mmCIF file of C-alpha atoms in Angstrom:
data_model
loop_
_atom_site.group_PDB
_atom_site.id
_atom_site.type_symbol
_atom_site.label_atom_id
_atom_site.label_comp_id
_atom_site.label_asym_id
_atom_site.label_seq_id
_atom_site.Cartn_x
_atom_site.Cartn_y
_atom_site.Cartn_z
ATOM 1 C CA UNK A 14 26.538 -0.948 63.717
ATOM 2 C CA UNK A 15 23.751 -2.096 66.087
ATOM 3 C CA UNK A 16 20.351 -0.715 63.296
ATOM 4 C CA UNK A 17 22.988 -1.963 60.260
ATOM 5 C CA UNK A 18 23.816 2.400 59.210
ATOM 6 C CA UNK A 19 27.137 3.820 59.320
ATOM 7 C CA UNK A 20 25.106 6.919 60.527
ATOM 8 C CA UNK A 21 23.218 5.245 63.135
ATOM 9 C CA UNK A 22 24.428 4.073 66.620
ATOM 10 C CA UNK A 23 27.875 2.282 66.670
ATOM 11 C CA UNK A 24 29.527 0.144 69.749
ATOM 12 C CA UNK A 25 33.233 -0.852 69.752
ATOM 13 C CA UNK A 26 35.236 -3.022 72.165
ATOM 14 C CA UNK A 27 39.106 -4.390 71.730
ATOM 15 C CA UNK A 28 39.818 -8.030 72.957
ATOM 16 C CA UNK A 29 40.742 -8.571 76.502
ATOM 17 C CA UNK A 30 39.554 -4.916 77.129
ATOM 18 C CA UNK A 31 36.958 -4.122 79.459
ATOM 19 C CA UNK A 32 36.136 -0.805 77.527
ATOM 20 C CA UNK A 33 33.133 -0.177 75.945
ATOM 21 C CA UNK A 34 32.653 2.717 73.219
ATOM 22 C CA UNK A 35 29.446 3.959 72.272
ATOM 23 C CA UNK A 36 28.410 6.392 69.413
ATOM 24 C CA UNK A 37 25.404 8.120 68.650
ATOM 25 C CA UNK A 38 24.926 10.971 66.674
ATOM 26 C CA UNK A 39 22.096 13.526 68.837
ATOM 27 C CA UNK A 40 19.190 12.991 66.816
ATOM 28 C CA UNK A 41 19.871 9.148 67.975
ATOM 29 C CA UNK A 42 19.679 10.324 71.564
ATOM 30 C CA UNK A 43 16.836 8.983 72.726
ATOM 31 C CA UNK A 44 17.564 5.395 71.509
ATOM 32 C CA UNK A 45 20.884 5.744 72.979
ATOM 33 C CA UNK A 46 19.891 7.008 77.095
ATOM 34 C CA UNK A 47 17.642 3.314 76.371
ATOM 35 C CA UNK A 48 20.914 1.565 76.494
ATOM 36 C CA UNK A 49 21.737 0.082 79.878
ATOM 37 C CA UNK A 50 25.384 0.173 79.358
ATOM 38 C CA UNK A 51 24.869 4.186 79.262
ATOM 39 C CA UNK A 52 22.925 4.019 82.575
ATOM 40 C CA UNK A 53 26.933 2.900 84.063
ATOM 41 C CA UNK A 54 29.931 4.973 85.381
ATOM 42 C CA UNK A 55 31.939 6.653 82.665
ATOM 43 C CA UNK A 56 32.994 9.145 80.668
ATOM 44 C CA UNK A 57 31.763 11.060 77.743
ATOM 45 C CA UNK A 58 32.689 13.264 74.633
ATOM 46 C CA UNK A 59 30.387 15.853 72.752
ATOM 47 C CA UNK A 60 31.359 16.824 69.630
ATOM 48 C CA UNK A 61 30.241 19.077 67.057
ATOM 49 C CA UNK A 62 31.488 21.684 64.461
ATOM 50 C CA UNK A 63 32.103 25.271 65.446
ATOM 51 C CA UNK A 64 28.592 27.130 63.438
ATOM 52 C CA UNK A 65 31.094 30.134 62.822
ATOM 53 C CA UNK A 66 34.054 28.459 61.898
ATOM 54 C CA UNK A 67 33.466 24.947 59.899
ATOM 55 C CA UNK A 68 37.098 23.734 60.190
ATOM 56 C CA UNK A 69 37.386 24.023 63.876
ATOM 57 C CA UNK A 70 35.469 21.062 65.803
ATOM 58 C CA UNK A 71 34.550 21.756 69.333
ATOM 59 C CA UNK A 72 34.315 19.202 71.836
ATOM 60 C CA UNK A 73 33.331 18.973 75.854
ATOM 61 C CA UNK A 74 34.894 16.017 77.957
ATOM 62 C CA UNK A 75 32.762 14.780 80.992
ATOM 63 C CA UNK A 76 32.182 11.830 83.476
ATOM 64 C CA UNK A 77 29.233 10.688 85.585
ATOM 65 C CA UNK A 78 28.226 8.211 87.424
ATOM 66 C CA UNK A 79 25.175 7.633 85.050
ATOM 67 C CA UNK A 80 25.714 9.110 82.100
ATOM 68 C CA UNK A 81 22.961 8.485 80.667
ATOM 69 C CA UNK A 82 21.312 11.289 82.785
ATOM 70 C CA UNK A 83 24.047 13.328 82.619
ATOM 71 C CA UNK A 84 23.473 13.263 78.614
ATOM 72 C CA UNK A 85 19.554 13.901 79.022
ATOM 73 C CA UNK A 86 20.715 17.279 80.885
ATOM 74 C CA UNK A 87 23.389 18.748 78.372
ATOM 75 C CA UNK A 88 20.470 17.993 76.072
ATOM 76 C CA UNK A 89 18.663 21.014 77.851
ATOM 77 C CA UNK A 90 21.836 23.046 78.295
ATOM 78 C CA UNK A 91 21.238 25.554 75.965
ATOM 79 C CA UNK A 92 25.038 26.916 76.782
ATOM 80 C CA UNK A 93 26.027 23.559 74.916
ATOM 81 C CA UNK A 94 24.330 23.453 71.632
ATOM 82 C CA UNK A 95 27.516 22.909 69.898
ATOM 83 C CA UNK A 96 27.154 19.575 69.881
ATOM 84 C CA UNK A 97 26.010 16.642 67.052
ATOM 85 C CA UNK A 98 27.468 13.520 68.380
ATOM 86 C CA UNK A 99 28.145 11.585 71.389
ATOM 87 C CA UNK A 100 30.720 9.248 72.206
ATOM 88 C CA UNK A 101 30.274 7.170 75.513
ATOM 89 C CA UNK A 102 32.798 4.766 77.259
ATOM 90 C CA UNK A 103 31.476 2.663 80.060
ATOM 91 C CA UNK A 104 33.631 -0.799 81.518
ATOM 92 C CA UNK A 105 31.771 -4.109 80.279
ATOM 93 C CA UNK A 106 32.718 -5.677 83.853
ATOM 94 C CA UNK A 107 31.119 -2.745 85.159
ATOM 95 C CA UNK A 108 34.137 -2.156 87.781
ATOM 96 C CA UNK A 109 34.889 1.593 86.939
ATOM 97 C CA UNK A 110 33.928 3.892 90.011
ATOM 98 C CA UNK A 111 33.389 7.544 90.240
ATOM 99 C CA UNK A 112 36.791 7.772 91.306
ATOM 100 C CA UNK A 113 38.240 5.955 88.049
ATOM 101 C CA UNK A 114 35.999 8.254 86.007
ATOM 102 C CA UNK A 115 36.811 11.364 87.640
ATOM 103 C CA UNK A 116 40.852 10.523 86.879
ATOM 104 C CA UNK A 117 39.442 9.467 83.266
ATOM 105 C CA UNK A 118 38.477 12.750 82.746
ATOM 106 C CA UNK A 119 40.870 15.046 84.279
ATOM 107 C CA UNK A 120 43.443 13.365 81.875
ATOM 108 C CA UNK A 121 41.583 13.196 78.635
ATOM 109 C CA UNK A 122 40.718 17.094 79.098
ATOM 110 C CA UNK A 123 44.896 16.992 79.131
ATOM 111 C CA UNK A 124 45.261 15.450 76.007
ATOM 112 C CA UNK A 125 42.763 16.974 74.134
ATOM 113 C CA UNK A 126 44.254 20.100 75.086
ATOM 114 C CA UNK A 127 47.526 19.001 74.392
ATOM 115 C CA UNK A 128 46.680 17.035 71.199
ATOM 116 C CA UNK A 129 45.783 20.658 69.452
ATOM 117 C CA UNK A 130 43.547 19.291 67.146
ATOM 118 C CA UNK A 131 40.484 20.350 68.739
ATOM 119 C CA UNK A 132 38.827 23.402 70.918
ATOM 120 C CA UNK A 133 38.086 22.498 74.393
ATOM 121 C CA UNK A 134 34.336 23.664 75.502
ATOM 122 C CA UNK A 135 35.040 22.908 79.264
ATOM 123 C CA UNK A 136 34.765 26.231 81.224
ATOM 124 C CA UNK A 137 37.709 23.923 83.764
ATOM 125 C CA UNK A 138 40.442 21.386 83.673
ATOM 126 C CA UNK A 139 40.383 19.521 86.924
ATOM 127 C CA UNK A 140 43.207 17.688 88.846
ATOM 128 C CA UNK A 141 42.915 14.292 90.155
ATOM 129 C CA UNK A 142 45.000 11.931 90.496
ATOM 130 C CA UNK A 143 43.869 10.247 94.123
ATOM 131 C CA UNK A 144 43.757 6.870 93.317
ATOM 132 C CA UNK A 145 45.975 3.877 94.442
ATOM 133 C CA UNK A 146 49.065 3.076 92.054
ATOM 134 C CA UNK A 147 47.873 -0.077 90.747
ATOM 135 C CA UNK A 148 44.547 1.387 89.596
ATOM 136 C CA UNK A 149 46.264 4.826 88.166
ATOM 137 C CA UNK A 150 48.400 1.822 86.095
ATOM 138 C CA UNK A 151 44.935 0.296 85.113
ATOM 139 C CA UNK A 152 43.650 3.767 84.166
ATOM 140 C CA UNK A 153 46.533 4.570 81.744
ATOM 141 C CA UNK A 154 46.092 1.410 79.865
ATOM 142 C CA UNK A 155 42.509 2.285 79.832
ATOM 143 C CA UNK A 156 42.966 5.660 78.465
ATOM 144 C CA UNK A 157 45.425 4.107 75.741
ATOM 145 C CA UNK A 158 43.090 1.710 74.565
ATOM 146 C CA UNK A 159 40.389 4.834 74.184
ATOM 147 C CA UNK A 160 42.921 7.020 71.751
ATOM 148 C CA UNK A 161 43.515 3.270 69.845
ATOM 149 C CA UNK A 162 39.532 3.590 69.583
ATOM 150 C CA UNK A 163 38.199 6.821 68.708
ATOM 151 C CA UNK A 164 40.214 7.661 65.403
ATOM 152 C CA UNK A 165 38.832 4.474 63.639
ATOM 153 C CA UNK A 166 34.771 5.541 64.806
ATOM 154 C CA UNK A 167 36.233 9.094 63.100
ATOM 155 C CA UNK A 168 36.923 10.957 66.010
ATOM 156 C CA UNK A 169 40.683 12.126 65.812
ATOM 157 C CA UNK A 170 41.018 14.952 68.692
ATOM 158 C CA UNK A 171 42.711 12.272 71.318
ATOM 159 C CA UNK A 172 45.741 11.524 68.682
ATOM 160 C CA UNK A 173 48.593 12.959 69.763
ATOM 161 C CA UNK A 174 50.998 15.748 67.589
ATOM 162 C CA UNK A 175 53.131 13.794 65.029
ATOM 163 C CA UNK A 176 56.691 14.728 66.254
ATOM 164 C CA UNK A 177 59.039 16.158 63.763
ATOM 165 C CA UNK A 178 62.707 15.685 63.176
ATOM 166 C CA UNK A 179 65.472 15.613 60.432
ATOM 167 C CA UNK A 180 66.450 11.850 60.918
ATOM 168 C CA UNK A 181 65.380 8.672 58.651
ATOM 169 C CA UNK A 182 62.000 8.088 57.145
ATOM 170 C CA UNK A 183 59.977 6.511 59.334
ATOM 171 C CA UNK A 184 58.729 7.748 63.011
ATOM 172 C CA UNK A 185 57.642 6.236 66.486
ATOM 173 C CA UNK A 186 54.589 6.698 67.974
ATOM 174 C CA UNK A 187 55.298 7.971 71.863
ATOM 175 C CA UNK A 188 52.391 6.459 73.301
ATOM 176 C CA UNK A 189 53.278 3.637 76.349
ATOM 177 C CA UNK A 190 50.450 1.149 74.823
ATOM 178 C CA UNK A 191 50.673 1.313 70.963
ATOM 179 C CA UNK A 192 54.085 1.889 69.741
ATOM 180 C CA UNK A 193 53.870 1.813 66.239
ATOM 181 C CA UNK A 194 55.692 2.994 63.401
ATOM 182 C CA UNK A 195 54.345 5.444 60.659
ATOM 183 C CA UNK A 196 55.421 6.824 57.207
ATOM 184 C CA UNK A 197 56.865 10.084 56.952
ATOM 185 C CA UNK A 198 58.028 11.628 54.035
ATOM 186 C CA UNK A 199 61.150 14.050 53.139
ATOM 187 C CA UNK A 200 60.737 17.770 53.322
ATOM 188 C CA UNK A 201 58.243 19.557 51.454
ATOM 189 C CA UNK A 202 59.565 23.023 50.694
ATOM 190 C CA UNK A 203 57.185 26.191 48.881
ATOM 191 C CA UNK A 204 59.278 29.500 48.064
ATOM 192 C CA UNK A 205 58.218 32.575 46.502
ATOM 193 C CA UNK A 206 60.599 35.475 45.952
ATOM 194 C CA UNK A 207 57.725 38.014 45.127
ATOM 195 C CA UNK A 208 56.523 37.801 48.731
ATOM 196 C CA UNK A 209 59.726 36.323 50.655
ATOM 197 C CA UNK A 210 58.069 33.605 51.652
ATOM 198 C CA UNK A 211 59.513 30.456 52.237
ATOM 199 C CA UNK A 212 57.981 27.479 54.143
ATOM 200 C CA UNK A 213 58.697 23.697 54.717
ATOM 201 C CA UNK A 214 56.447 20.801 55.841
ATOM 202 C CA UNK A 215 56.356 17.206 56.067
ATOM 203 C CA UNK A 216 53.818 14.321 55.808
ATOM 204 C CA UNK A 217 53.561 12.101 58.675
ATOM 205 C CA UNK A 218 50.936 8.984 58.810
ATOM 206 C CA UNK A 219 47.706 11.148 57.455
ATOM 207 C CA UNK A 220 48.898 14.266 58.447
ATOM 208 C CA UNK A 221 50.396 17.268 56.564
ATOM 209 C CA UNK A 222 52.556 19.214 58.322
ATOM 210 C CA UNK A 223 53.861 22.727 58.123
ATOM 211 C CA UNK A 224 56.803 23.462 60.345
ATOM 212 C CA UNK A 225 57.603 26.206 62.946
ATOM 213 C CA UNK A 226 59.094 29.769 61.555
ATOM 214 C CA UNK A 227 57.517 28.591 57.813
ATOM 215 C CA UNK A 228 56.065 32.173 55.981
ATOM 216 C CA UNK A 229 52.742 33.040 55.232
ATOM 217 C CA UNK A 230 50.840 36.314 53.545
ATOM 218 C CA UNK A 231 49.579 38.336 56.357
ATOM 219 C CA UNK A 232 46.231 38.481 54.836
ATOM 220 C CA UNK A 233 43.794 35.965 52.729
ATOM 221 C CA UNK A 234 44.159 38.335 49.274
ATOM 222 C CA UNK A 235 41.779 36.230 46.915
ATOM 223 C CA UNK A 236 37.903 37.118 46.433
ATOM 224 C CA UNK A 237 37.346 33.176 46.604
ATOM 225 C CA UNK A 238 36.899 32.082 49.652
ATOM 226 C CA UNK A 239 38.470 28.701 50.192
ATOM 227 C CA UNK A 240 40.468 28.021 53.158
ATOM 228 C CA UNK A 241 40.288 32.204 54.005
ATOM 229 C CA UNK A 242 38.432 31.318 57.353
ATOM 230 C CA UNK A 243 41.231 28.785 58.387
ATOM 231 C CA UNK A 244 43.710 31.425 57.493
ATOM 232 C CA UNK A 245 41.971 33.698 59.945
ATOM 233 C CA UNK A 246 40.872 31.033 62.779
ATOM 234 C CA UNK A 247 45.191 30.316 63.019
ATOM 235 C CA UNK A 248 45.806 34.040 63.245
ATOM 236 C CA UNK A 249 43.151 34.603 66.140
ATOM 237 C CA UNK A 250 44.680 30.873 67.592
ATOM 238 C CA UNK A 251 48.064 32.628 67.973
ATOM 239 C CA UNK A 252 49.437 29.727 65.496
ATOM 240 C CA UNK A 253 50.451 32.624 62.764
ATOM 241 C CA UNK A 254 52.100 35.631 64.019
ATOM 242 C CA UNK A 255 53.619 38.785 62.749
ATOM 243 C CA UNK A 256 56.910 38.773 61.624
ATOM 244 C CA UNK A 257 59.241 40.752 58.852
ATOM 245 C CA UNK A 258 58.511 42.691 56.125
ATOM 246 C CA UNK A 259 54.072 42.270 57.000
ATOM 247 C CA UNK A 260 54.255 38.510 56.668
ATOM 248 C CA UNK A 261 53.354 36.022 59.247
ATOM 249 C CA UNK A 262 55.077 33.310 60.581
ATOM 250 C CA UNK A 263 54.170 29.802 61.987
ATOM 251 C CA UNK A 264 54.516 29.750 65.527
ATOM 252 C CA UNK A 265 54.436 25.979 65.661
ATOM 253 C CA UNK A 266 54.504 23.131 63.832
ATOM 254 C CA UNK A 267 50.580 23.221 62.297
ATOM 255 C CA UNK A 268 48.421 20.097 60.961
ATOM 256 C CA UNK A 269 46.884 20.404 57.734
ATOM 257 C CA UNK A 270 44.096 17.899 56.089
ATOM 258 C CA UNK A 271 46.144 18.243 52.770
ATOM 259 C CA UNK A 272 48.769 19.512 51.084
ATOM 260 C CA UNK A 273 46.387 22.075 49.188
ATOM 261 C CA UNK A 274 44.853 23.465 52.596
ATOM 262 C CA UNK A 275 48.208 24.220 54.042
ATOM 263 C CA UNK A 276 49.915 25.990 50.502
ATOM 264 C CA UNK A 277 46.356 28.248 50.443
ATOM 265 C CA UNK A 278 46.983 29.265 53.993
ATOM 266 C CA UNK A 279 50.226 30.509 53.462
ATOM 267 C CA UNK A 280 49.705 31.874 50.359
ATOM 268 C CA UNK A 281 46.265 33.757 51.154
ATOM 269 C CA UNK A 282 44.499 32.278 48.183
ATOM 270 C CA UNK A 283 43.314 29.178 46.605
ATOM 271 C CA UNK A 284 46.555 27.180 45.151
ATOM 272 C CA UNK A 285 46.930 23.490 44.373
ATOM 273 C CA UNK A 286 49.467 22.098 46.862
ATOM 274 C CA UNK A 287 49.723 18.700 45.596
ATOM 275 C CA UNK A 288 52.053 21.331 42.297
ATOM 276 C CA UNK A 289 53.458 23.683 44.725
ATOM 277 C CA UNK A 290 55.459 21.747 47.344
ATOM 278 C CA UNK A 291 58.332 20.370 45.954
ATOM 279 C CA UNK A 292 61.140 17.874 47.808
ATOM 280 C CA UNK A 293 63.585 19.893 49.372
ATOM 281 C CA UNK A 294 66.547 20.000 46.589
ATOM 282 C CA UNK A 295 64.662 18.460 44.012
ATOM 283 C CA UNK A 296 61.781 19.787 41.338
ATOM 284 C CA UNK A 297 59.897 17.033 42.362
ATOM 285 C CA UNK A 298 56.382 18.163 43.195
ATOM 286 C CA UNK A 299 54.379 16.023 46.134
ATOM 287 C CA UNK A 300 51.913 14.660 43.192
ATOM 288 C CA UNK A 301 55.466 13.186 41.549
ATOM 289 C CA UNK A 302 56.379 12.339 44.917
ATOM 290 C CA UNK A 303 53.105 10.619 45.781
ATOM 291 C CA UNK A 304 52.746 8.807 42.271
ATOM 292 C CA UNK A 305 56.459 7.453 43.037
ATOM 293 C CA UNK A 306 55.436 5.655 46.243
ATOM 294 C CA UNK A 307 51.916 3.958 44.560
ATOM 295 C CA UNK A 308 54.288 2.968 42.071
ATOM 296 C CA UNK A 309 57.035 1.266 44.290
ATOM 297 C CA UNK A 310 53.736 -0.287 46.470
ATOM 298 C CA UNK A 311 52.279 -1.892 42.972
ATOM 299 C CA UNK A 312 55.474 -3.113 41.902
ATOM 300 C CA UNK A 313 55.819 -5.054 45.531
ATOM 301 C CA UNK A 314 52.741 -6.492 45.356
ATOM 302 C CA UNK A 315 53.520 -7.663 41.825
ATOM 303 C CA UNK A 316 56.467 -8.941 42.784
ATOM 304 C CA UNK A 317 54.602 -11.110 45.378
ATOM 305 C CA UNK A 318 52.295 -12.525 43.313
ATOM 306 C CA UNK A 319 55.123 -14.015 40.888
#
């Protein structure tokens, strides 16, 4: 935290990486252009919350040979007003060229895309990948070290979809840099006979998940609002579509922030998720399921300590 505030500007390196991540929210803007490692080659993300739709984050991926111009312009750019908070990543040996950043950003526009967690602001999704094999090697490792990065300064649209399957407990991350293991839990299932609806889901790492071809009410039917605008932002997305008897279905496997969020979206109303789901084949709700693994984690640590 270079002024000592969480909300201020914040730089972040990993050993024996020649990355170097800058953050800034916009207001800190003219502090951060004063920086000389923005005046460098790199790449850049602006991010910012969507005025008319508070759950969906928008974000614009860019590159420049001096970004720290390139930031004073989109500053201007009254087409990109969107946007509270930089995130700049420059090379500390200063040996990225236009070239590297140009690859840099054709393939983070990729995975943001791909990663689903975000809405893309860039009008196109260029192509390039003209550079020698050793440096498209050093690029990858580069871009690896960048989605190790961002989710700990709080930005998570470069993690990539948790990957769902029917076998053990535990999952692998894909990526070629950081394999790593994370928790996943069993099945969470929600019926309801009144409406037909039946849905599943799973937890994986931080991430509550509600599988493809789960049910949910084809309309938000409470007068509180909750989470009616994210029930309407995934029917517009094409992530809930029509299916029997006026109910919608999941077209994919969708991310939730918490079990509660993802039981109100399918049932079109405000519920308490952490009651609802229950372990597939079990009464066990995700609260008892939840307590259960605090429980086993305590009694570990006790353990250790005798």
């Amino acid at each position: 935290m270079v002024d000592g505030t969480p909300s201020g500007i914040i730089t972040a390196e990993i050993m024996n990486w020649t990355g170097h991540v800058m953050t800034a929210p916009r207001t800190r803007l003219p502090d951060l252009i004063k920086r000389s490692e923005i005046a460098r080659t790199g790449v850049y993300f602006l991010t910012g919350v969507n005025p008319e739709e508070p759950t969906q984050t928008f974000v614009y991926v860019g590159e420049s040979d001096n970004v720290a111009k390139r930031l004073v312009s989109h500053n201007k750019d009254e087409t990109k007003e969107f946007w509270d908070k930089v995130c700049v990543v420059t090379s500390k040996d200063q040996n990225l060229t236009k070239a590297h950043a140009r690859y840099l950003e054709s393939r983070l526009i990729s995975i943001v895309s791909a990663a689903g967690r975000a809405s893309l602001v860039n009008s196109t999704s260029p192509e390039y990948g003209f550079l020698p094999e050793a440096d498209l090697a050093d690029m990858e490792f580069f871009i690896e070290q960048i989605r190790i990065t961002l989710p700990v300064l709080g930005m998570d649209f470069l993690r990539e979809k948790p990957r769902v399957d029917d076998s053990g407990v535990m999952q692998k991350s894909s990526s070629a840099s950081t394999e790593f293991w994370e928790n996943k839990s069993p099945v969470f299932i929600i019926k309801s006979p009144k409406y037909g609806l039946f849905a599943q889901a799973q937890q994986i790492g931080g991430d509550f998940i509600v599988l493809a071809n789960s049910h949910a009410r084809s309309s938000w039917e409470s007068s509180a609002g909750g989470y009616r605008n994210l029930h309407e932002q995934l029917v517009r997305e094409g992530r809930l579509v029509p299916d029997r008897d006026g109910l919608l279905k999941f077209k994919e496997d969708t991310t939730f922030n918490s079990p509660s969020a993802a039981s109100a979206t399918i049932f079109g109303r405000p519920d308490n998720g952490r009651i609802t789901w229950r372990v597939k084949g079990t009464n066990k709700t995700y609260a008892d399921w939840q307590n259960e693994q605090i429980v086993s984690d305590a009694s570990i640590e006790n353990s250790d300590d005798e």
